Amino acid sequence: MADRYIYPALFHYEENQVGVTFPDLPGCVTVGKDETNAIKCAKEALGLHLYGMEVDGESIPAPSSIKSLPQKKGTICVLVDVWMPLIRASVKEYSVKKTLTIPAWMDRAAKEAGIKNYSLMLQVAIAQELGIDIKAETPSSHPDPTAA
């Protein structure tokens, strides 16, 4: 399994949208409302398609050379790359339930201070204890992995 994949995508310009296909990956298609959105959608489609192939144990083909792809009017070739560790983490990310006990005085003080989300407080405290910048390390707080 590679960490980074770069595949050529064909952007098909239509009236109010941009269709995207990946010649090397049949079935990996998407559409965007404009070029910027199409790139974002292409990254997402590519990442999820390759992740599915990895999980299913399918062989991932080598990407074609841009030169070998046919040039058609209204179509351009764009190289799309995905960073798979982020895709894998975002697909596998889930939460676990933990029961905790705190002193009654601490509960009262937290309520008086307006603290309601004990789960978030626990996450922040654990991250601090581990020396982790929670904003940089949690998949849900990363920039969109499919963003251009």
Tab-separated table of C-alpha atoms in Angstrom:
chain	number	residue	atom	x	y	z
A	1	MET	CA	0.000	0.000	0.000
A	2	ALA	CA	1.371	3.343	-1.015
A	3	ASP	CA	0.889	6.488	1.026
A	4	ARG	CA	0.506	8.790	-1.976
A	5	TYR	CA	-1.143	8.132	-5.304
A	6	ILE	CA	-1.171	10.460	-8.310
A	7	TYR	CA	-3.525	9.641	-11.177
A	8	PRO	CA	-4.549	11.497	-14.317
A	9	ALA	CA	-8.179	12.554	-14.365
A	10	LEU	CA	-10.110	13.731	-17.379
A	11	PHE	CA	-12.223	16.820	-16.745
A	12	HIS	CA	-15.198	16.945	-19.107
A	13	TYR	CA	-16.686	20.424	-19.374
A	14	GLU	CA	-20.439	20.459	-19.723
A	15	GLU	CA	-23.040	23.217	-19.472
A	16	ASN	CA	-23.200	23.768	-15.698
A	17	GLN	CA	-20.791	21.178	-14.359
A	18	VAL	CA	-17.464	19.465	-14.752
A	19	GLY	CA	-17.527	15.678	-15.017
A	20	VAL	CA	-14.442	13.784	-13.864
A	21	THR	CA	-13.309	10.306	-14.887
A	22	PHE	CA	-10.146	8.369	-14.115
A	23	PRO	CA	-9.120	6.328	-17.190
A	24	ASP	CA	-7.067	3.883	-15.095
A	25	LEU	CA	-9.833	3.274	-12.553
A	26	PRO	CA	-13.127	2.240	-14.159
A	27	GLY	CA	-16.050	3.287	-12.003
A	28	CYS	CA	-14.143	6.109	-10.321
A	29	VAL	CA	-16.196	9.081	-11.480
A	30	THR	CA	-17.521	12.276	-9.969
A	31	VAL	CA	-18.862	15.675	-10.910
A	32	GLY	CA	-18.293	19.211	-9.683
A	33	LYS	CA	-20.187	22.443	-10.155
A	34	ASP	CA	-16.983	24.215	-11.316
A	35	GLU	CA	-13.253	23.476	-11.654
A	36	THR	CA	-12.430	24.099	-8.002
A	37	ASN	CA	-15.271	21.905	-6.794
A	38	ALA	CA	-14.417	19.254	-9.407
A	39	ILE	CA	-10.833	19.023	-8.087
A	40	LYS	CA	-12.140	18.610	-4.538
A	41	CYS	CA	-14.623	15.959	-5.649
A	42	ALA	CA	-11.937	14.221	-7.732
A	43	LYS	CA	-9.615	13.940	-4.718
A	44	GLU	CA	-12.436	12.519	-2.617
A	45	ALA	CA	-13.532	10.054	-5.302
A	46	LEU	CA	-9.958	8.927	-5.969
A	47	GLY	CA	-9.121	8.494	-2.288
A	48	LEU	CA	-12.262	6.531	-1.476
A	49	HIS	CA	-11.990	4.408	-4.620
A	50	LEU	CA	-8.373	3.477	-3.871
A	51	TYR	CA	-9.212	2.860	-0.208
A	52	GLY	CA	-11.942	0.448	-1.312
A	53	MET	CA	-9.480	-1.341	-3.575
A	54	GLU	CA	-6.981	-1.626	-0.710
A	55	VAL	CA	-9.605	-3.028	1.661
A	56	ASP	CA	-10.814	-5.506	-0.965
A	57	GLY	CA	-7.237	-6.622	-1.678
A	58	GLU	CA	-7.471	-5.554	-5.317
A	59	SER	CA	-4.342	-4.774	-7.274
A	60	ILE	CA	-3.982	-1.038	-7.859
A	61	PRO	CA	-2.926	-0.265	-11.434
A	62	ALA	CA	-0.056	2.024	-12.304
A	63	PRO	CA	-1.228	5.426	-13.498
A	64	SER	CA	-1.116	6.148	-17.217
A	65	SER	CA	1.209	8.745	-18.643
A	66	ILE	CA	-0.578	11.977	-19.497
A	67	LYS	CA	0.913	11.756	-23.002
A	68	SER	CA	-0.842	8.446	-23.620
A	69	LEU	CA	-4.327	9.798	-22.914
A	70	PRO	CA	-6.503	10.883	-25.836
A	71	GLN	CA	-7.092	14.612	-26.243
A	72	LYS	CA	-10.729	15.465	-26.880
A	73	LYS	CA	-12.369	18.842	-27.327
A	74	GLY	CA	-13.922	20.048	-24.070
A	75	THR	CA	-11.720	17.719	-22.003
A	76	ILE	CA	-8.487	18.404	-20.153
A	77	CYS	CA	-6.210	16.126	-18.190
A	78	VAL	CA	-5.471	17.007	-14.563
A	79	LEU	CA	-3.152	15.140	-12.206
A	80	VAL	CA	-4.961	14.366	-8.955
A	81	ASP	CA	-3.055	13.267	-5.879
A	82	VAL	CA	-4.265	11.815	-2.609
A	83	TRP	CA	-2.488	11.277	0.711
A	84	MET	CA	-3.819	7.897	1.829
A	85	PRO	CA	-2.896	7.984	5.551
A	86	LEU	CA	-5.357	10.851	5.951
A	87	ILE	CA	-8.027	9.070	3.893
A	88	ARG	CA	-7.552	5.841	5.858
A	89	ALA	CA	-7.725	7.666	9.186
A	90	SER	CA	-10.826	9.642	8.268
A	91	VAL	CA	-12.647	6.504	7.119
A	92	LYS	CA	-11.655	4.510	10.204
A	93	GLU	CA	-12.116	7.304	12.760
A	94	TYR	CA	-14.723	6.598	15.385
A	95	SER	CA	-15.384	7.443	19.013
A	96	VAL	CA	-15.496	5.124	21.997
A	97	LYS	CA	-17.675	5.579	25.039
A	98	LYS	CA	-15.911	6.031	28.377
A	99	THR	CA	-17.628	6.290	31.741
A	100	LEU	CA	-15.930	8.567	34.236
A	101	THR	CA	-16.364	9.598	37.836
A	102	ILE	CA	-15.426	13.031	39.149
A	103	PRO	CA	-15.822	14.597	42.586
A	104	ALA	CA	-19.211	16.248	43.174
A	105	TRP	CA	-17.574	19.603	43.974
A	106	MET	CA	-15.836	19.528	40.571
A	107	ASP	CA	-19.109	18.758	38.806
A	108	ARG	CA	-20.809	21.706	40.569
A	109	ALA	CA	-17.927	24.046	39.756
A	110	ALA	CA	-17.973	22.960	36.107
A	111	LYS	CA	-21.733	23.559	35.872
A	112	GLU	CA	-21.344	26.996	37.462
A	113	ALA	CA	-18.622	27.790	34.934
A	114	GLY	CA	-20.927	26.735	32.087
A	115	ILE	CA	-18.912	23.645	31.161
A	116	LYS	CA	-21.292	21.114	29.648
A	117	ASN	CA	-19.205	19.018	27.307
A	118	TYR	CA	-17.175	16.742	29.591
A	119	SER	CA	-16.199	14.585	26.631
A	120	LEU	CA	-14.440	17.486	24.933
A	121	MET	CA	-12.775	18.495	28.204
A	122	LEU	CA	-11.463	14.953	28.665
A	123	GLN	CA	-10.156	14.855	25.081
A	124	VAL	CA	-8.341	18.161	25.546
A	125	ALA	CA	-6.836	17.052	28.885
A	126	ILE	CA	-5.625	13.726	27.469
A	127	ALA	CA	-4.171	15.458	24.414
A	128	GLN	CA	-2.328	17.934	26.644
A	129	GLU	CA	-0.988	15.122	28.811
A	130	LEU	CA	0.264	13.319	25.698
A	131	GLY	CA	1.720	16.496	24.211
A	132	ILE	CA	-0.575	16.308	21.187
A	133	ASP	CA	-1.943	19.354	19.391
A	134	ILE	CA	-5.493	18.045	19.110
A	135	LYS	CA	-6.314	20.416	16.244
A	136	ALA	CA	-3.436	19.073	14.162
A	137	GLU	CA	-3.811	15.389	15.011
A	138	THR	CA	-7.498	14.532	14.797
A	139	PRO	CA	-8.754	13.611	11.317
A	140	SER	CA	-11.972	15.548	11.868
A	141	SER	CA	-10.014	18.754	12.458
A	142	HIS	CA	-7.669	18.359	9.495
A	143	PRO	CA	-8.431	20.371	6.424
A	144	ASP	CA	-10.625	18.430	4.051
A	145	PRO	CA	-8.384	15.618	2.706
A	146	THR	CA	-9.937	16.058	-0.696
A	147	ALA	CA	-9.515	19.821	-0.844
A	148	ALA	CA	-7.355	21.189	-3.601
